[in-house]
Tab-separated table of C-alpha atoms in Angstrom:
chain	number	residue	atom	x	y	z
A	1051	ARG	CA	86.748	104.031	114.476
A	1052	ASN	CA	86.508	105.804	111.323
A	1053	ILE	CA	87.465	109.225	111.209
A	1054	TYR	CA	87.294	110.263	107.369
A	1055	THR	CA	84.448	112.579	107.390
A	1056	PRO	CA	83.320	114.340	104.646
A	1057	GLN	CA	85.618	117.198	105.272
A	1058	LEU	CA	88.708	115.387	105.669
A	1059	LYS	CA	87.837	113.947	102.063
A	1060	LYS	CA	87.479	117.510	100.791
A	1061	MET	CA	90.534	118.471	102.761
A	1062	PHE	CA	92.774	115.204	101.047
A	1063	SER	CA	91.312	115.467	97.699
A	1064	ILE	CA	93.912	117.699	96.582
A	1065	PHE	CA	96.820	115.311	96.870
A	1066	THR	CA	96.459	114.251	93.631
A	1067	ASN	CA	99.247	112.719	91.314
A	1068	GLU	CA	99.166	115.319	89.628
A	1069	ASN	CA	99.416	118.008	91.796
A	1070	TYR	CA	102.333	115.800	93.996
A	1071	LEU	CA	104.358	116.232	90.602
A	1072	LYS	CA	103.499	119.819	90.116
A	1073	VAL	CA	104.075	120.697	93.566
A	1074	ILE	CA	107.996	118.037	92.877
A	1075	LYS	CA	108.730	120.421	90.095
A	1076	ILE	CA	108.308	123.916	91.998
A	1077	TYR	CA	111.183	122.005	94.984
A	1078	GLU	CA	113.412	121.193	91.785
A	1079	LYS	CA	113.333	125.067	90.560
A	1080	SER	CA	113.657	125.661	93.565
A	1081	ALA	CA	116.968	123.842	94.725
A	1082	SER	CA	118.246	124.173	91.418
A	1083	THR	CA	118.129	128.523	92.100
A	1084	TYR	CA	120.741	128.123	95.225
A	1085	GLY	CA	122.612	125.312	93.434
A	1086	LEU	CA	120.618	122.393	95.177
A	1087	LYS	CA	119.645	119.015	94.169
A	1088	PHE	CA	116.568	117.661	95.426
A	1089	ARG	CA	115.786	114.213	95.976
A	1090	ASP	CA	112.173	112.683	96.732
A	1091	LEU	CA	112.716	110.748	98.966
A	1092	ASN	CA	108.852	109.210	98.112
A	1093	ASN	CA	109.506	108.434	94.764
A	1094	ILE	CA	113.223	106.850	95.792
A	1095	LEU	CA	111.690	105.292	99.142
A	1096	ARG	CA	108.664	103.495	96.437
A	1097	LYS	CA	111.210	102.363	94.179
A	1098	ASN	CA	113.978	100.742	96.090
A	1099	ILE	CA	112.147	99.067	99.228
A	1100	ASN	CA	110.550	95.928	100.010
A	1101	SER	CA	106.730	96.681	100.079
A	1102	LYS	CA	106.424	94.451	103.006
A	1103	LYS	CA	108.441	96.391	104.703
A	1104	TRP	CA	106.358	98.994	106.905
A	1105	LEU	CA	108.941	101.987	107.130
A	1106	PHE	CA	106.063	104.712	108.949
A	1107	VAL	CA	104.501	105.015	112.062
A	1108	ASP	CA	101.343	106.324	110.625
A	1109	GLY	CA	101.781	106.911	107.007
A	1110	ALA	CA	103.733	110.051	107.052
A	1111	HIS	CA	106.131	110.031	109.468
A	1112	ALA	CA	109.208	107.321	109.146
A	1113	ASN	CA	109.922	104.643	112.045
A	1114	ASP	CA	113.771	103.880	112.918
A	1115	GLU	CA	113.809	101.225	110.016
A	1116	GLY	CA	112.784	103.939	108.012
A	1117	TYR	CA	114.876	107.031	109.477
A	1118	LYS	CA	117.848	104.703	108.904
A	1119	ILE	CA	116.672	103.982	104.946
A	1120	ILE	CA	116.398	107.542	104.843
A	1121	SER	CA	119.707	108.557	106.461
A	1122	GLU	CA	121.473	105.971	104.158
A	1123	ILE	CA	119.803	107.277	100.852
A	1124	ILE	CA	121.184	111.140	102.059
A	1125	LEU	CA	124.635	109.550	103.130
A	1126	ASP	CA	124.843	108.345	99.522
A	1127	SER	CA	123.849	111.213	98.074
A	1128	TRP	CA	125.873	113.223	99.174
A	1129	ARG	CA	128.819	110.262	98.964
A	1130	GLN	CA	128.390	110.670	94.862
A	1131	GLN	CA	128.977	114.829	95.072
A	1132	SER	CA	132.291	114.411	96.238
């Protein structure tokens, strides 16, 4: 069953690469303001994960394997800061 209605198409049309990059810059600036390091997990996962391995339950929320990899990325980041 296709639930992708014209209303959903319009709602999701804001999710462009251009807008994604704008949001990332906002997050980076906000993190920097508080002395934090921002990590774009989407970009890290995209670059480092075998594309044949499915890491998400629904395309947005990670499955067990996805959360395991995300936790390893965060742990490695903390170790690099020490």
